[in-house]
Coordinates of C-alpha atoms in Angstrom, one line a residue:
X25 CA 115.0 29.1 95.9
X26 CA 116.7 26.6 98.4
X27 CA 119.9 28.4 99.5
X28 CA 120.8 28.2 103.3
X29 CA 123.6 29.5 105.3
X30 CA 124.5 26.2 106.7
X31 CA 125.2 24.6 103.3
X32 CA 128.4 26.9 103.4
X33 CA 129.0 27.1 107.1
X34 CA 128.0 23.5 108.8
X35 CA 129.6 24.6 112.2
X36 CA 127.4 23.3 114.9
X37 CA 128.8 25.7 117.1
X38 CA 127.9 28.6 114.8
X39 CA 124.5 27.2 114.5
X40 CA 123.9 27.5 118.4
X41 CA 125.5 31.0 118.7
X42 CA 123.0 32.3 115.5
X43 CA 120.2 30.7 117.4
X44 CA 121.4 32.7 120.7
X45 CA 121.9 36.0 118.6
X46 CA 118.0 35.6 117.8
X47 CA 117.2 35.2 121.4
X48 CA 119.8 37.4 123.6
X49 CA 120.9 40.4 121.1
X50 CA 119.5 43.5 122.2
X51 CA 119.4 45.2 118.6
X52 CA 117.0 42.6 118.0
X53 CA 114.9 43.1 121.1
X54 CA 114.6 46.9 119.8
X55 CA 113.5 45.8 116.6
X56 CA 110.6 43.4 118.4
X57 CA 109.6 46.4 120.5
X58 CA 109.3 48.5 117.1
X59 CA 107.2 45.7 116.1
X60 CA 104.9 45.6 118.9
X61 CA 104.6 49.5 118.8
X62 CA 103.2 49.0 115.1
X63 CA 101.0 46.3 116.3
X64 CA 99.5 48.9 119.1
X65 CA 99.2 51.4 116.3
X66 CA 97.5 49.0 114.0
X67 CA 95.0 48.1 116.9
X68 CA 94.3 51.7 117.5
X69 CA 93.4 52.5 114.0
X70 CA 91.4 49.5 113.5
X71 CA 89.1 50.2 116.4
X72 CA 88.1 53.3 114.7
X73 CA 85.7 51.0 112.6
X74 CA 83.9 49.5 115.3
X75 CA 81.3 51.5 117.2
X76 CA 82.5 53.1 120.5
X77 CA 80.5 52.7 123.5
X78 CA 81.1 55.0 126.7
X79 CA 79.6 54.5 130.2
X80 CA 79.3 57.2 133.0
X81 CA 77.8 56.8 136.6
X82 CA 77.3 60.1 138.5
X83 CA 76.7 60.1 142.5
X84 CA 75.7 63.5 143.7
X85 CA 74.7 64.3 147.6
X86 CA 73.6 67.7 148.3
X87 CA 72.6 69.4 151.8
X88 CA 70.1 72.2 151.6
X89 CA 69.7 74.6 154.8
X90 CA 66.0 76.0 155.0
X91 CA 66.0 79.5 156.9
X92 CA 62.3 79.3 156.9
X93 CA 62.1 76.3 159.0
X94 CA 64.4 76.9 161.9
X95 CA 67.5 76.3 159.9
X96 CA 66.4 72.7 158.7
X97 CA 68.9 70.8 156.6
X98 CA 67.6 69.0 153.7
X99 CA 69.5 66.1 152.1
X100 CA 69.1 65.2 148.5
X101 CA 70.8 62.1 146.9
X102 CA 70.8 61.7 143.0
X103 CA 72.1 58.7 141.2
X104 CA 72.5 58.6 137.2
X105 CA 73.9 56.4 134.9
X106 CA 74.5 57.3 131.3
X107 CA 75.7 55.4 128.3
X108 CA 76.6 56.8 124.7
X109 CA 77.5 55.0 121.6
X110 CA 79.5 56.7 119.0
X111 CA 79.9 55.3 115.5
X112 CA 81.3 56.8 112.2
X113 CA 80.1 54.9 109.1
X114 CA 83.0 54.5 106.5
X115 CA 81.3 56.2 103.4
X116 CA 84.5 56.8 101.4
X117 CA 86.9 54.1 102.6
X118 CA 89.0 56.4 104.7
X119 CA 88.8 54.4 107.8
X120 CA 89.5 51.0 105.9
X121 CA 92.5 52.6 104.2
X122 CA 93.9 53.8 107.1
X123 CA 93.5 50.2 108.6
X124 CA 95.1 48.9 105.7
X125 CA 98.1 51.2 105.8
X126 CA 98.7 50.4 109.5
X127 CA 98.5 46.7 108.7
X128 CA 101.2 47.3 106.1
X129 CA 103.4 49.3 108.3
X130 CA 103.1 46.4 110.9
X131 CA 104.4 43.9 108.0
X132 CA 107.0 46.6 107.3
X133 CA 108.2 46.6 110.7
X134 CA 108.4 42.8 110.7
X135 CA 110.4 42.9 107.5
X136 CA 113.1 45.4 108.8
X137 CA 113.3 43.4 112.1
X138 CA 114.2 40.3 109.8
X139 CA 116.8 42.6 108.1
X140 CA 118.2 43.3 111.5
X141 CA 118.3 40.0 112.2
X142 CA 120.1 39.2 108.8
X143 CA 122.4 42.0 109.3
X144 CA 123.7 40.9 112.6
X145 CA 123.8 37.4 111.5
X146 CA 126.1 38.0 108.9
X147 CA 128.4 40.1 111.2
X148 CA 128.4 37.2 113.5
X149 CA 129.6 34.7 110.9
X150 CA 132.3 37.5 109.6
X151 CA 133.5 37.6 113.2
X152 CA 133.7 33.8 113.3
X153 CA 135.7 33.9 110.0
X154 CA 137.9 36.5 111.1
X155 CA 138.5 34.8 114.5
X156 CA 139.5 31.5 112.8
X157 CA 141.5 33.1 110.0
X158 CA 143.7 34.9 112.3
X159 CA 144.2 31.7 114.6
X160 CA 145.3 30.0 111.5
X161 CA 147.4 32.5 110.7
X162 CA 149.0 32.5 114.3
X163 CA 149.9 29.1 113.9
X164 CA 151.4 29.5 110.6
X165 CA 153.3 32.5 112.0
X166 CA 154.5 30.6 114.9
X167 CA 156.0 27.7 112.6
X168 CA 157.4 30.2 110.5
X169 CA 159.1 31.9 113.2
X170 CA 160.5 28.6 114.4
X171 CA 161.9 27.9 111.0
X172 CA 163.3 31.3 110.6
X173 CA 165.1 30.8 114.0
X174 CA 166.6 27.5 112.8
X175 CA 167.6 29.1 109.7
X176 CA 169.3 31.8 111.5
X177 CA 171.3 29.8 113.6
X178 CA 172.6 27.6 110.5
X179 CA 173.1 31.0 108.5
X180 CA 175.4 32.1 111.7
X181 CA 177.1 28.9 112.1
X182 CA 178.0 29.0 108.3
X183 CA 179.0 32.4 108.7
X184 CA 181.4 31.5 111.6
X185 CA 183.1 28.6 109.4
X186 CA 183.6 31.1 106.7
X187 CA 181.0 29.9 104.3
X188 CA 178.5 32.6 104.5
X189 CA 178.5 36.2 104.7
X190 CA 177.4 38.7 107.4
X191 CA 175.0 40.1 104.8
X192 CA 173.0 36.9 104.9
X193 CA 172.7 36.7 108.6
X194 CA 171.5 40.4 108.7
X195 CA 168.9 39.4 106.3
X196 CA 167.9 36.4 108.1
X197 CA 167.5 38.2 111.2
X198 CA 165.2 40.9 109.4
X199 CA 163.0 37.9 108.4
X200 CA 162.7 36.6 112.1
X201 CA 161.9 40.0 113.2
X202 CA 159.3 40.4 110.6
X203 CA 157.4 37.4 111.5
X204 CA 157.7 38.1 115.1
X205 CA 156.5 41.7 114.5
X206 CA 153.3 40.4 112.7
X207 CA 152.2 37.9 115.3
X208 CA 151.0 40.7 118.2
X209 CA 148.8 42.4 115.4
X210 CA 147.3 39.1 114.4
X211 CA 146.7 37.9 118.1
X212 CA 144.8 41.2 119.0
X213 CA 142.7 40.8 115.6
X214 CA 141.7 37.2 116.9
X215 CA 140.8 38.8 120.2
X216 CA 138.8 41.7 118.7
X217 CA 137.0 39.3 116.4
X218 CA 136.2 37.0 119.5
X219 CA 135.0 39.8 121.6
X220 CA 132.6 41.1 118.7
X221 CA 131.4 37.6 118.3
X222 CA 130.3 37.3 121.9
X223 CA 128.6 40.5 121.9
X224 CA 126.6 39.6 118.8
X225 CA 125.7 36.3 120.3
X226 CA 124.5 38.1 123.5
X227 CA 127.2 37.5 125.7
X228 CA 129.7 39.8 127.7
X229 CA 133.2 39.3 126.2
X230 CA 135.7 37.0 128.3
X231 CA 138.9 37.5 126.6
X232 CA 138.7 33.6 125.6
X233 CA 138.9 32.0 122.1
X234 CA 136.1 30.5 120.3
X235 CA 135.9 26.7 120.1
X236 CA 138.1 24.9 117.6
X237 CA 136.1 24.5 114.2
X238 CA 136.6 22.9 110.9
X239 CA 137.4 25.5 108.2
X240 CA 134.7 25.5 105.6
X241 CA 135.2 24.3 102.3
X242 CA 132.8 26.1 99.9
X243 CA 131.0 24.4 96.9
X244 CA 129.7 26.5 94.0
X245 CA 126.1 27.5 94.3
X246 CA 124.3 25.6 91.7
X247 CA 121.0 27.4 91.6
X248 CA 120.3 30.9 91.8
X249 CA 116.7 32.9 92.4
X250 CA 115.0 34.8 89.5
X251 CA 114.7 38.7 90.1
X252 CA 111.2 38.1 91.5
X253 CA 112.4 35.5 94.0
X254 CA 115.1 37.7 95.1
X255 CA 112.9 40.6 95.9
X256 CA 110.7 38.3 97.8
X257 CA 113.5 36.8 99.8
X258 CA 115.3 40.1 100.8
X259 CA 113.6 41.8 103.9
X260 CA 114.8 45.3 102.8
X261 CA 113.1 44.8 99.5
X262 CA 110.0 43.6 101.2
X263 CA 110.0 46.5 103.6
X264 CA 110.3 48.9 100.6
X265 CA 107.4 47.3 98.9
X266 CA 105.2 47.4 102.1
X267 CA 106.1 51.2 102.9
X268 CA 105.0 52.0 99.2
X269 CA 101.9 50.1 99.5
X270 CA 101.2 51.6 103.0
X271 CA 101.9 55.2 101.4
X272 CA 99.3 54.3 98.6
X273 CA 96.5 53.7 101.4
X274 CA 97.5 56.7 103.2
X275 CA 97.1 59.0 100.1
X276 CA 93.5 57.3 99.6
X277 CA 92.7 58.3 103.2
X278 CA 93.9 62.0 102.8
X279 CA 92.0 62.2 99.6
X280 CA 88.8 61.0 101.7
X281 CA 89.4 63.6 104.3
X282 CA 88.3 66.0 101.8
X283 CA 84.7 64.6 101.6
X284 CA 82.2 64.8 104.0
X285 CA 82.0 62.4 106.9
X286 CA 78.9 61.4 108.9
X287 CA 78.8 60.3 112.5
X288 CA 76.2 58.6 114.6
X289 CA 75.6 58.9 118.2
X290 CA 73.0 57.4 120.7
X291 CA 72.8 58.2 124.5
X292 CA 70.7 56.8 127.2
X293 CA 70.3 58.3 130.8
X294 CA 68.6 56.9 133.8
X295 CA 68.6 58.8 137.2
X296 CA 66.9 58.7 140.5
X297 CA 67.1 59.5 144.3
X298 CA 68.4 56.2 145.1
X299 CA 68.8 52.5 143.7
X300 CA 65.3 51.5 144.3
X301 CA 64.2 54.9 142.3
X302 CA 66.7 54.5 139.5
X303 CA 64.9 55.0 136.3
X304 CA 62.4 57.5 137.4
X305 CA 63.9 60.0 135.0
X306 CA 64.8 58.4 131.7
X307 CA 66.4 60.1 128.6
X308 CA 67.1 58.6 125.3
X309 CA 68.8 60.5 122.6
X310 CA 69.9 60.0 118.9
X311 CA 71.7 62.4 116.8
X312 CA 73.4 62.3 113.4
X313 CA 76.2 64.6 112.3
X314 CA 77.1 65.4 108.5
X315 CA 80.5 67.4 108.7
X316 CA 81.7 68.8 105.4
X317 CA 84.9 70.9 104.6
X318 CA 83.7 74.2 103.4
X319 CA 87.1 76.4 103.5
X320 CA 90.2 75.3 104.9
X321 CA 92.9 77.4 103.3
X322 CA 94.1 74.5 101.1
X323 CA 95.0 72.3 104.4
X324 CA 93.5 69.0 103.1
X325 CA 94.8 69.4 99.5
X326 CA 98.1 70.1 100.8
X327 CA 98.0 67.0 102.9
X328 CA 97.1 64.8 100.0
X329 CA 99.5 66.4 97.6
X330 CA 102.2 65.6 100.4
X331 CA 101.1 62.0 100.8
X332 CA 101.2 61.7 96.9
X333 CA 104.6 62.9 97.0
X334 CA 105.6 60.7 99.8
X335 CA 104.2 57.7 97.6
X336 CA 106.4 59.0 94.8
X337 CA 109.4 59.0 97.0
X338 CA 109.0 55.5 98.2
X339 CA 108.4 54.4 94.9
X340 CA 111.9 55.4 94.0
X341 CA 113.3 54.1 97.0
X342 CA 111.9 50.6 96.2
X343 CA 113.1 50.8 92.5
X344 CA 116.5 51.7 93.8
X345 CA 116.4 49.0 96.3
X346 CA 115.5 46.5 93.5
X347 CA 118.4 47.5 91.3
X348 CA 120.9 47.6 94.5
X349 CA 119.7 44.2 95.3
X350 CA 120.7 42.8 91.8
X351 CA 123.7 44.5 91.8
X352 CA 125.2 43.2 95.2
X353 CA 124.2 39.7 93.9
X354 CA 126.1 40.4 91.0
X355 CA 129.2 41.6 92.6
X356 CA 129.0 38.8 94.9
X357 CA 129.2 36.2 92.3
X358 CA 131.8 37.9 90.1
X359 CA 133.8 38.4 93.4
X360 CA 133.5 34.8 94.3
X361 CA 134.6 33.7 90.8
X362 CA 137.5 36.1 90.7
X363 CA 138.7 34.8 94.1
X364 CA 138.2 31.1 93.1
X365 CA 140.2 31.7 90.4
X366 CA 143.1 33.4 92.2
X367 CA 143.0 30.9 95.1
X368 CA 143.6 28.0 92.1
X369 CA 146.7 30.1 90.8
X370 CA 147.9 30.5 94.1
X371 CA 147.8 27.0 94.8
X372 CA 149.7 26.3 91.9
X373 CA 152.2 29.1 93.2
X374 CA 152.9 27.4 96.3
X375 CA 153.4 24.0 94.9
X376 CA 156.1 25.5 92.7
X377 CA 157.6 27.3 95.8
X378 CA 157.5 24.0 97.6
X379 CA 159.3 22.4 94.9
X380 CA 161.6 25.3 94.2
X381 CA 162.8 24.9 98.2
X382 CA 163.1 21.1 97.9
X383 CA 165.6 21.7 94.8
X384 CA 167.3 24.6 96.1
X385 CA 168.2 22.6 99.3
X386 CA 169.2 19.7 97.0
X387 CA 171.3 21.9 94.9
X388 CA 173.0 23.5 98.0
X389 CA 174.0 19.9 99.1
X390 CA 175.4 19.3 95.6
X391 CA 177.2 22.5 95.7
X392 CA 175.3 23.9 92.9
X393 CA 173.5 26.8 94.7
X394 CA 174.2 29.3 97.3
X395 CA 172.8 29.1 101.0
X396 CA 171.3 32.5 100.0
X397 CA 169.1 31.0 97.4
X398 CA 167.6 28.8 99.6
X399 CA 166.6 31.5 102.5
X400 CA 165.0 33.4 99.4
X401 CA 163.1 30.3 98.3
X402 CA 161.8 29.9 101.9
X403 CA 160.9 33.3 102.4
X404 CA 158.7 33.4 99.3
X405 CA 157.0 30.3 100.5
X406 CA 156.2 31.8 103.8
X407 CA 154.9 34.9 102.2
X408 CA 152.6 32.6 99.9
X409 CA 151.4 30.7 102.9
X410 CA 150.3 33.6 104.5
X411 CA 148.4 35.0 101.4
X412 CA 146.7 31.9 101.1
X413 CA 144.9 32.1 104.6
X414 CA 144.1 35.9 103.7
X415 CA 142.6 34.8 100.4
X416 CA 140.6 32.0 102.1
X417 CA 139.3 34.3 104.8
X418 CA 138.5 36.9 101.7
X419 CA 136.6 34.0 99.8
X420 CA 134.2 33.2 102.9
X421 CA 133.6 36.7 103.5
X422 CA 132.6 37.2 100.0
X423 CA 130.4 34.2 100.4
X424 CA 128.7 35.9 103.4
X425 CA 127.9 38.9 101.6
X426 CA 126.4 36.5 98.7
X427 CA 124.2 34.9 101.3
X428 CA 123.1 38.2 102.6
X429 CA 122.2 39.6 99.4
X430 CA 120.2 36.6 98.3
X431 CA 118.5 37.1 101.8
X432 CA 119.1 33.4 102.3
X433 CA 118.0 31.6 105.7
X434 CA 120.1 29.7 108.1
X435 CA 118.8 26.5 107.4
X436 CA 115.7 24.9 106.1
X437 CA 114.0 24.3 109.6
X438 CA 115.0 28.0 110.5
X439 CA 112.4 29.4 113.0
X440 CA 110.9 32.8 111.5
X441 CA 111.7 35.7 113.3

């Protein structure tokens, strides 16, 4: 599968801020910390397969008073060095199963960190879309306000000349007030989107606008992944599969806990009254222990059954994740097609509305239409122009949802998380 975000959103500013998000966002930093914790847990579990060697040095100095010899004090020094080796042979593969489970848990945390990065990247692009859509709508509303103000002046002039009615003046004043009322909300939405964008990119919001960018023109996706490729590309599906595999190995380890275990120990000790006499007393000891559970009131059996139940739960989670992944892709594809068809029809409707405005103005000049018809035609056109921007925003956000559902990377040269 070769689908990348940059093919749909080619903005250089956006690409730079995606890189900043991956480096500066604190949610991703927390995800990296969870990966580091899982790596440490893996190291702890892996160490159980390797013999452990402990060393100990003891220094002992004692003073003894001898009452029979006029309270003479005798000093005794003892130096001892001891080394002990402990090892548990992995008879039933219990330690190897736990090591494999820890390795899979580490891979799961990395997949979850990738999913966090994908979620935040999607939010960043959605904020970018919302900001630029609000900016475009702000310009359209400003132009419409200017047009409505000019039409209001002409309507008032016609009314003063006895060619219009007071009702037409009031209606036009209402249209002007409506365009003015909408503008503050659009400006506030533009500010909120810019602030959200800054925080996601790892910066403090400063109240400024984002750099001016070209509005993307979407092209249909020519190639789509197979279900197998989809599950391999989506980080959440990978994480669910890794969690299931880790639970399977944990179950094997829990079953092995019910079997006898063997431990081997070797120890060596040297002691003396000083460094020059170290080794005067040497002790070497070897021991082996076989531990087998005899009666535990069903504790180990319950632990194994608990692991099996956890594995069944994670299997259900993985199967549901797979179905949701396919559904999200299908929904996004259906939504994109519907929005594309709607956009095509809307552009046709806007072209008709533009032609209607021009012909209504011409009919007014020729005395074949009233000025109210011109006002209504302009009003309909303005509503369609605003709808076009909102529809284009919906198309871009739907493309974000589609790329997220596909688990797409930003570009072909995107660095791994």
